[in-house]
Coordinates of C-alpha atoms in Angstrom, one line a residue:
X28 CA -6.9 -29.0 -14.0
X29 CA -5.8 -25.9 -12.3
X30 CA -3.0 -23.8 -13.3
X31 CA -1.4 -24.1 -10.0
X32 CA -1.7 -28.2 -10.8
X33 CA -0.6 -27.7 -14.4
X34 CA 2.8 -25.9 -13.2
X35 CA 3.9 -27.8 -10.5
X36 CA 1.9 -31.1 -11.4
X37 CA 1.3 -31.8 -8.1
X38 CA -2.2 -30.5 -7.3
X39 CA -5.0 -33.2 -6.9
X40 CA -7.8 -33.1 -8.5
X41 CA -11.0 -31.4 -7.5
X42 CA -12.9 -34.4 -7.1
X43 CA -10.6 -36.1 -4.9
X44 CA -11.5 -34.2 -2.0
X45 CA -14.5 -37.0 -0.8
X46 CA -17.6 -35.0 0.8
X47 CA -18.5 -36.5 3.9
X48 CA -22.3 -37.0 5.1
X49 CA -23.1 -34.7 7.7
X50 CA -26.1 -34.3 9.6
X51 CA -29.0 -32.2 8.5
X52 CA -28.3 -29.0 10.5
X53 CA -24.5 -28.8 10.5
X54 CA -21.8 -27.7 7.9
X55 CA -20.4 -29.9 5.3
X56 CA -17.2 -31.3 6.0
X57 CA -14.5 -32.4 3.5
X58 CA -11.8 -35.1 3.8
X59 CA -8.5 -33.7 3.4
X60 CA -7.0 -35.5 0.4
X61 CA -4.0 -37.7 0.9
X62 CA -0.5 -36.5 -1.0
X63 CA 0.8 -38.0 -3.4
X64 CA 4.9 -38.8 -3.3
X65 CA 5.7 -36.4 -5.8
X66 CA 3.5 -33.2 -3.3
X67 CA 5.3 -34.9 -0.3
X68 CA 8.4 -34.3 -1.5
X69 CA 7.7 -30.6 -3.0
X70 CA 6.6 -29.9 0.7
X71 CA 9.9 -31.4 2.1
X72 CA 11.9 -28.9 -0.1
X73 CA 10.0 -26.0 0.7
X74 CA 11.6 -23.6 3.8
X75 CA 10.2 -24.5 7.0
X76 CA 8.4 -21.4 7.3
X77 CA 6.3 -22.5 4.0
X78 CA 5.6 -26.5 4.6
X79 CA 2.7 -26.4 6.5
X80 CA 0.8 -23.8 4.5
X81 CA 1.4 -26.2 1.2
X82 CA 0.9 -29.2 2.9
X83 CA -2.7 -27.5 3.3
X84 CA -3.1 -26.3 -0.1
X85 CA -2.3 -30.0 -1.3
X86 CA -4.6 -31.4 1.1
X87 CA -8.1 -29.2 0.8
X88 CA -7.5 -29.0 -3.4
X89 CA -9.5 -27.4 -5.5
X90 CA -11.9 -25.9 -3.2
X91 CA -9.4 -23.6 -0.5
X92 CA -6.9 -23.5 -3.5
X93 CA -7.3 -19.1 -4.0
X94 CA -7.6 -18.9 -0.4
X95 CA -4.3 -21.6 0.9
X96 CA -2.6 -19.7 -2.1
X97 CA -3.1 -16.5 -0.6
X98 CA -1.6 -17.6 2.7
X99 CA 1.7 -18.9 1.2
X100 CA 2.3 -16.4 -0.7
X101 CA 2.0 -14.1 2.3
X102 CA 3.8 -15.6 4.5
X103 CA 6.6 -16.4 1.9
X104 CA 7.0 -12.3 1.2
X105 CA 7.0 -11.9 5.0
X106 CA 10.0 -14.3 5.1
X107 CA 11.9 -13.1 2.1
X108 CA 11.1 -16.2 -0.4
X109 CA 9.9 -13.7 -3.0
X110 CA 10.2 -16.3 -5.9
X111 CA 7.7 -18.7 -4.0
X112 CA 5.2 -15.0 -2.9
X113 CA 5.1 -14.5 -6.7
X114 CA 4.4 -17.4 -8.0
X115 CA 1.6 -18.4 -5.3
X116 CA 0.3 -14.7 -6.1
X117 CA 0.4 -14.7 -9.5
X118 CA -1.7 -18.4 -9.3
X119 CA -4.0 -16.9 -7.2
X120 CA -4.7 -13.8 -9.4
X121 CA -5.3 -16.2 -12.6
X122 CA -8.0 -17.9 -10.4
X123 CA -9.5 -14.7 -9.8
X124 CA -9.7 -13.3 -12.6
X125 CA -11.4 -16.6 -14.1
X126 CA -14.2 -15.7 -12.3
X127 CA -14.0 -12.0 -11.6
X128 CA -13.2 -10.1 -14.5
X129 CA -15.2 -7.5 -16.6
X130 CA -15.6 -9.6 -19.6
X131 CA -18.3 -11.2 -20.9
X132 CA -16.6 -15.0 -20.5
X133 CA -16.4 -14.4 -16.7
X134 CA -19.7 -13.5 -16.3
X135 CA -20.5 -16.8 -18.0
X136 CA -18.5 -18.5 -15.8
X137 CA -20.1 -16.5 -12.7
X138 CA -23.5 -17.9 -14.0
X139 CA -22.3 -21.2 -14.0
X140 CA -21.0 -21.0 -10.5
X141 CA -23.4 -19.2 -8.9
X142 CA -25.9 -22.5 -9.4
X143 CA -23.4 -24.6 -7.0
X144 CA -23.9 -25.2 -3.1
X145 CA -20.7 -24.7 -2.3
X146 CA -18.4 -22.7 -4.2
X147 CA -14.2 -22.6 -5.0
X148 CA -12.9 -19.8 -2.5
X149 CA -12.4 -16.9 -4.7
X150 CA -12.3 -14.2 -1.7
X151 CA -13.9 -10.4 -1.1
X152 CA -13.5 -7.6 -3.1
X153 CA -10.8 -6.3 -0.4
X154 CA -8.9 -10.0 -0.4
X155 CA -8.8 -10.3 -4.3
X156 CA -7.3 -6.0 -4.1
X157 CA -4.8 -7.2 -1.5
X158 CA -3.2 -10.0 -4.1
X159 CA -3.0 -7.7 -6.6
X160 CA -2.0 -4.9 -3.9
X161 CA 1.3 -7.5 -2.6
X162 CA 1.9 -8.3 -6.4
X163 CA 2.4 -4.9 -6.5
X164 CA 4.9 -4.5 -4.2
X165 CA 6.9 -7.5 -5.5
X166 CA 6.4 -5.2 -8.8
X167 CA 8.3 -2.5 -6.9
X168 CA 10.6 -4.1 -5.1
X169 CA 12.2 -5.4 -8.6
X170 CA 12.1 -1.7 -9.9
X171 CA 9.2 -2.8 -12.5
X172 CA 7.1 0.4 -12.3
X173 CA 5.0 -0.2 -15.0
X174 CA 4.1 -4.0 -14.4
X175 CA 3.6 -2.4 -10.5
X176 CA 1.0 -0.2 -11.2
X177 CA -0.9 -2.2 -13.8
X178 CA -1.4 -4.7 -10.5
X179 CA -2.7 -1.7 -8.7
X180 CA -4.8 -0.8 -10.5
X181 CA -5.9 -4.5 -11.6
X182 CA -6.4 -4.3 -7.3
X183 CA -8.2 -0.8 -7.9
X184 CA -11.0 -2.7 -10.5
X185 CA -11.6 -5.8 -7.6
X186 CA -12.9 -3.1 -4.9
X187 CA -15.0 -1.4 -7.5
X188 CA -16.0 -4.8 -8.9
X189 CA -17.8 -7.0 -6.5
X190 CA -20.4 -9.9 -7.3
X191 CA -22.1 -8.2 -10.1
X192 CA -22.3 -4.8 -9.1
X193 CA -20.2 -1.7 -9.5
X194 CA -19.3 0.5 -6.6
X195 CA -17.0 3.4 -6.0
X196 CA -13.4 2.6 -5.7
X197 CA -12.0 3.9 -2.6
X198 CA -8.7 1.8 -1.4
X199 CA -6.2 4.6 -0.9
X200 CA -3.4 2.5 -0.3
X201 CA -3.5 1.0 -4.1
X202 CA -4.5 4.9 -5.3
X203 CA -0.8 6.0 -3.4
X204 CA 1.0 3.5 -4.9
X205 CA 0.1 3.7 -8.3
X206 CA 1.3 7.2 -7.8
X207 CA 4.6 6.3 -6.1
X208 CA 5.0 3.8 -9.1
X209 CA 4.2 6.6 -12.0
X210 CA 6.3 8.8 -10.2
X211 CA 9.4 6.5 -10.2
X212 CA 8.9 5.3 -13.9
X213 CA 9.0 9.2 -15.0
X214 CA 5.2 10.4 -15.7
X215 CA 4.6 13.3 -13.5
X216 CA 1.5 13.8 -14.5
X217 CA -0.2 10.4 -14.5
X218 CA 1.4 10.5 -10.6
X219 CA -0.3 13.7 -10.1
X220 CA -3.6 12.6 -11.2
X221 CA -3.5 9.7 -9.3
X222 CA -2.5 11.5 -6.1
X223 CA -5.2 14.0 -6.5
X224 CA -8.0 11.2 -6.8
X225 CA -6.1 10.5 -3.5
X226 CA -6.7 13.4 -1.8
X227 CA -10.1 13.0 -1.9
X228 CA -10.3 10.4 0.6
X229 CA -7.2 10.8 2.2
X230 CA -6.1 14.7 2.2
X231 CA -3.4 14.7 4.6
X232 CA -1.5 11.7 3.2
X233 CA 2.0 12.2 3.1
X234 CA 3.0 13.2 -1.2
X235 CA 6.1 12.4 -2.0
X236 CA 8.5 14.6 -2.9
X237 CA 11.4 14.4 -5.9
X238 CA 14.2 13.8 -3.3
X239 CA 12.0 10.7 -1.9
X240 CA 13.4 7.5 -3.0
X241 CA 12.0 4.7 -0.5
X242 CA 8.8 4.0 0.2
X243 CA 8.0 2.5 3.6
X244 CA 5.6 0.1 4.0
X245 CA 4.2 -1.5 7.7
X246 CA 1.5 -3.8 8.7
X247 CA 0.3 -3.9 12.1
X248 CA -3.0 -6.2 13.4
X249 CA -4.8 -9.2 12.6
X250 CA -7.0 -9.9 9.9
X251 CA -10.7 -8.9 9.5
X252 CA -13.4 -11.9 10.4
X253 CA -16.0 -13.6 8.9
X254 CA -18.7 -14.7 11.3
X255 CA -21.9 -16.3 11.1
X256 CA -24.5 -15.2 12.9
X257 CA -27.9 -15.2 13.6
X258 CA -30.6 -18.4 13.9
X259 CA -29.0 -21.5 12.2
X260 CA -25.8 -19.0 11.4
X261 CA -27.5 -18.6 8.1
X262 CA -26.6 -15.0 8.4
X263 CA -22.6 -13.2 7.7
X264 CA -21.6 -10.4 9.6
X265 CA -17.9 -9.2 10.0
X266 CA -15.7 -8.4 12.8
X267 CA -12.5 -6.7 13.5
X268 CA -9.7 -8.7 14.0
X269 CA -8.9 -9.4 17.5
X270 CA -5.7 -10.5 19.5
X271 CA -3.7 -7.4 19.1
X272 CA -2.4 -4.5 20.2
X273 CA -0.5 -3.0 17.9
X274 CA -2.0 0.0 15.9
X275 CA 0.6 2.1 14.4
X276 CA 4.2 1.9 13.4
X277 CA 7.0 4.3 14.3
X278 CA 10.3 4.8 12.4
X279 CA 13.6 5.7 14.4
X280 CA 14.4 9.4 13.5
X281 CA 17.3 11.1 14.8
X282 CA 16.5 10.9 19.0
X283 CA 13.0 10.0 18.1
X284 CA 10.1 8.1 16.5
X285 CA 8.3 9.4 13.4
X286 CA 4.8 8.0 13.2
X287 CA 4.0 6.2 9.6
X288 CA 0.8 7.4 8.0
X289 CA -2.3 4.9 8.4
X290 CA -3.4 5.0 4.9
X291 CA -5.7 1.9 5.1
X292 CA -7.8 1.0 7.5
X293 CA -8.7 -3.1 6.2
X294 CA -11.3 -3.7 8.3
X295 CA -13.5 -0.8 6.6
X296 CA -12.5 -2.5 3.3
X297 CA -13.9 -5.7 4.4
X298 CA -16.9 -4.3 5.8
X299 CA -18.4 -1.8 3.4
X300 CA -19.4 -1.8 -0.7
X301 CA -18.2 1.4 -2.2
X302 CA -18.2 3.6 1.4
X303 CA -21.3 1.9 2.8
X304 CA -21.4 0.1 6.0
X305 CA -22.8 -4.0 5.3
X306 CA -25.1 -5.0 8.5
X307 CA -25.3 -8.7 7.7
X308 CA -25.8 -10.9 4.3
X309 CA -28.3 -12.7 4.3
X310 CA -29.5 -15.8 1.9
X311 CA -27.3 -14.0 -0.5
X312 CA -28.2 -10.8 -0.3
X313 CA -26.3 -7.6 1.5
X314 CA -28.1 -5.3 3.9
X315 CA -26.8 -2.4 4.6
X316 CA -26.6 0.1 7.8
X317 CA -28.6 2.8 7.8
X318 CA -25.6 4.8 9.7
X319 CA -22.1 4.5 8.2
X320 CA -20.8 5.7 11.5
X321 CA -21.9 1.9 13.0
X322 CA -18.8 0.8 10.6
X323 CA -16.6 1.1 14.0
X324 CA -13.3 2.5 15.0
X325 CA -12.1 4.7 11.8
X326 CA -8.0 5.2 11.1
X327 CA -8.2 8.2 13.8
X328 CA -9.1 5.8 16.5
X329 CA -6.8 3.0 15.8
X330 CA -4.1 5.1 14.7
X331 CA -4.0 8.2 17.4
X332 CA -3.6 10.3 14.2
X333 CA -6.0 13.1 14.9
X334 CA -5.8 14.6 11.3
X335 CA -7.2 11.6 9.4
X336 CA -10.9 10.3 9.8
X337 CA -11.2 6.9 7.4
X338 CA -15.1 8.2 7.1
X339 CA -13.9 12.1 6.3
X340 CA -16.0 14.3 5.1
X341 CA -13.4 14.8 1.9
X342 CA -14.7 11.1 1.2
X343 CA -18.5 12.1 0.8
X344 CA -18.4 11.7 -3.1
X345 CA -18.5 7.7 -2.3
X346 CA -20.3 7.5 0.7
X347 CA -23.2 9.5 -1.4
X348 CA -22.6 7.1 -3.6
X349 CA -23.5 4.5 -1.5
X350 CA -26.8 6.1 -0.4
X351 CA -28.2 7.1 -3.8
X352 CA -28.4 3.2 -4.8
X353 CA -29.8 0.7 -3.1
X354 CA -28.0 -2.7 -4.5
X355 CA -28.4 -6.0 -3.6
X356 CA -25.0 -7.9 -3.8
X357 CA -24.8 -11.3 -4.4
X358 CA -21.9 -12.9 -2.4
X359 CA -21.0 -15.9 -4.1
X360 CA -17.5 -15.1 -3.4
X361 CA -18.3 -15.9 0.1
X362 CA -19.9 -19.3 -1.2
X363 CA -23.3 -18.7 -0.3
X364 CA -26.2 -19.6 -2.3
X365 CA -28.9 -17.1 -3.8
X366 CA -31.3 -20.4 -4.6
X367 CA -30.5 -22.3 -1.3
X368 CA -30.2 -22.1 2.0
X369 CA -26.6 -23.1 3.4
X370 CA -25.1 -22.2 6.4
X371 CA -22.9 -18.7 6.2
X372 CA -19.3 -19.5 4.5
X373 CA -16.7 -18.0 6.6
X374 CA -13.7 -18.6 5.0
X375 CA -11.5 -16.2 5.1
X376 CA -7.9 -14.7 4.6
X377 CA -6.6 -14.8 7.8
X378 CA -2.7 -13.4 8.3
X379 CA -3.7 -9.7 6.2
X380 CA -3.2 -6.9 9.0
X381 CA -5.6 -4.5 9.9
X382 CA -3.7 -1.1 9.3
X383 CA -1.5 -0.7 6.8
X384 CA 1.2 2.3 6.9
X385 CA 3.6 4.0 4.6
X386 CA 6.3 7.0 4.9
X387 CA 8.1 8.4 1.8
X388 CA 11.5 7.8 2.6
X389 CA 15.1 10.0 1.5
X390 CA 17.3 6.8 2.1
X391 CA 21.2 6.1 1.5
X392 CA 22.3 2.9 0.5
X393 CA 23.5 0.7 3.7
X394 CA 20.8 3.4 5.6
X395 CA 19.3 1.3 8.5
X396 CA 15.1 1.5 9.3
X397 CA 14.6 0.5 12.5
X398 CA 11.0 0.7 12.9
X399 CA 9.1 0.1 16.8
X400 CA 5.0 -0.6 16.6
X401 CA 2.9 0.9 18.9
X402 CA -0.8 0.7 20.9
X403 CA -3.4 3.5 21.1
X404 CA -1.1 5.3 24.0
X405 CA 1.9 5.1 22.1
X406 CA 3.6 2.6 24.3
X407 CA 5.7 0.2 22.1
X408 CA 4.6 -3.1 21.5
X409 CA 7.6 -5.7 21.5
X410 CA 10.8 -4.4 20.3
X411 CA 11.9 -2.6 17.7
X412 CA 12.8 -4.2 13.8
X413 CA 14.8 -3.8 10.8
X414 CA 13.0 -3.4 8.2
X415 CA 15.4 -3.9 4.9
X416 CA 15.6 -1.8 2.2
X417 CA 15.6 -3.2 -1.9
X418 CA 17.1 -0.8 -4.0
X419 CA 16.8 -1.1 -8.0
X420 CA 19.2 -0.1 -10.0
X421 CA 17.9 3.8 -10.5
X422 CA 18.6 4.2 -6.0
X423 CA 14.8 3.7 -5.6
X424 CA 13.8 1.4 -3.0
X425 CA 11.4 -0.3 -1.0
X426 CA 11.0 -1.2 2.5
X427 CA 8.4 -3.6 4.0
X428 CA 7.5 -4.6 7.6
X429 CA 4.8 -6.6 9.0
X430 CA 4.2 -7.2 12.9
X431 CA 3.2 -10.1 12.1
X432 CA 6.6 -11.0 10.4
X433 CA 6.9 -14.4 11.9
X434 CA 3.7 -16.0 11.7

């Protein structure tokens, strides 16, 4: 039973899902499981911007449980239920880290799993950083610096870890905020360290000072895609999300707008293993470009921020990384098979953004952030938002946004 079943009691069981036959050349399909009373009536409780996306969870089980987890926890912290974001996180990390940890039980359980056809969602390397990376935030928002950066850096340890290889760390965003979070619980010098590894890959980023006491954090675009390609789509190749035009974020300053900083581009996080551009996976197996440029649009194009490349050359240290080994990643966190040959898994987390932003904030209590986003030109893109500030007892606060804010 999972843990998700074992709190609420209201999970079904793997096995209930019933496989359907499907014909030789097509994907397996899977019956969605009927609720019981007791998960009918935990849905009709839930607010109505959460009912649908646990009505799922109960109905695909064991299999989508990470991945339906991930989506209600999102969209709960985008609508202000943080107990229900925390909890759905929190379930979702303890999956996780069942299977991807650095010990030696999880790579017993890896072994196990890897033998199965089709395998329980357990997401990327950049999907497991973002669980711990909105953990995090939670972490923050509830002025606990301490638990806040141990779930950075727990983020930090997915994007070096993925399958069963090592790469180069290089998600900025979770390196700035477990800076921002030593920072605010008092050690200067474990911030500084952590903002120097920074500066490596972003050297521009905006440090905050001592006066800053908000941190503001904005989403804009979709989520990257999972596609399969290729003859009998036996082949995985990703995409950047589409159906948007939003690409940066503004806050109102005096008569004006002050552009947030792009610190994350998650499309390249999605795309690469430790600063190297993925062409395809194939049977299992990752093959890389030979040109990292081929990634696409860095955070200068999608951001109009001429002072920031998300390929710099400050960031060579992991992109020669990525060229002095040759690895072969397995992907079973994609559900793909190394002894068989299934059709590409494309499951994938699909309300992230594409960009996220932050600004270092001096804010008063009862301050108002009325933040506008913005297309390649500039030219506001729907009108602006409030984005509320949550102040811990010590006047530190933070502020999150998302474009997406009501899907």
């Amino acid at each position: 039973m999972s843990c998700i079943a074992n709190r609420y009691g209201l999970l079904v069981a793997a096995g209930t899902g019933v496989l359907l036959a499907a014909c030789a050349t097509g994907p397996k399909e899977y019956e969605s499981a009927t609720l019981s009373q007791a998960q009918r009536d935990h849905v009709a409780a839930q607010p109505p911007a959460l009912r649908s996306h646990y009505q799922t969870l109960y109905e695909e089980g064991r299999r989508n449980e990470v991945l339906n987890l991930m989506e209600v926890g999102l969209h709960a912290y985008r609508n202000d239920h943080f107990t229900e974001a925390r909890r759905a996180f929190n379930e979702a990390r303890l999956n996780i880290e069942s299977v991807y940890a650095d010990n030696e039980a999880a790579r017993r359980a890896r072994s196990r799993w890897y033998e199965e056809a089709e395998k329980d969602f357990k997401g990327e390397p950049y999907e497991r950083s973002m669980v711990y990376f909105y953990l995090g935030l939670l972490f923050l928002q509830d002025g606990d610096y301490g638990n806040a950066r141990a779930s950075f850096l727990g983020g930090l340890l997915q994007d070096a870890f993925a399958e069963e290889e090592q790469h180069s760390a290089d998600f900025a965003s979770l390196l700035y905020l477990m800076g921002w979070a030593a920072q605010k619980m008092g050690s200067t010098q474990l911030a500084e360290e952590h903002f120097q590894e920074l500066q490596a890959f972003r050297p521009d980023a905006p440090i905050p000072e001592p006066r800053h006491n908000v941190l503001l954090v904005a989403e804009t675009g979709t989520a990257p895609r999972k596609l399969a390609d290729g003859v009998g789509h036996y082949q995985l190749v990703y995409r950047r999300g589409r159906g948007f035009d939003d690409t940066g974020a503004e806050l109102a300053s005096g008569d004006g707008w002050q552009p947030l900083y792009p610190i994350e581009d998650v499309f390249f996080q999605a795309s690469t293993r430790g600063g190297r551009a993925i062409d395809r996976i194939v049977e299992g197996q990752v093959e890389f470009k030979s040109d990292t440029a081929e990634v696409g649009a860095n955070l200068s194009d999608i951001s109009r921020n001429n002072t920031l490349a998300g390929l710099s050359a400050a960031g060579g240290g992991v992109l020669a990384a990525g060229y002095a080994t040759v690895t072969l990643v397995s992907v079973a966190a994609q559900g793909l098979s190394a002894s068989s040959n299934v059709r590409a898994d494309t499951r994938y987390w699909a309300s992230l953004p594409d960009t996220l932003h932050i600004l270092p904030l001096q804010v008063a209590p009862g301050e108002e952030l009325a933040v506008r986003f913005v297309d390649d030109d500039g030219t506001p893109v729907g009108a602006p938002m409030q984005a509320a500030v949550h102040f811990d007892d010590q006047g530190n606060g933070l502020a999150y946004i998302s474009s997406r804010q009501d899907n």
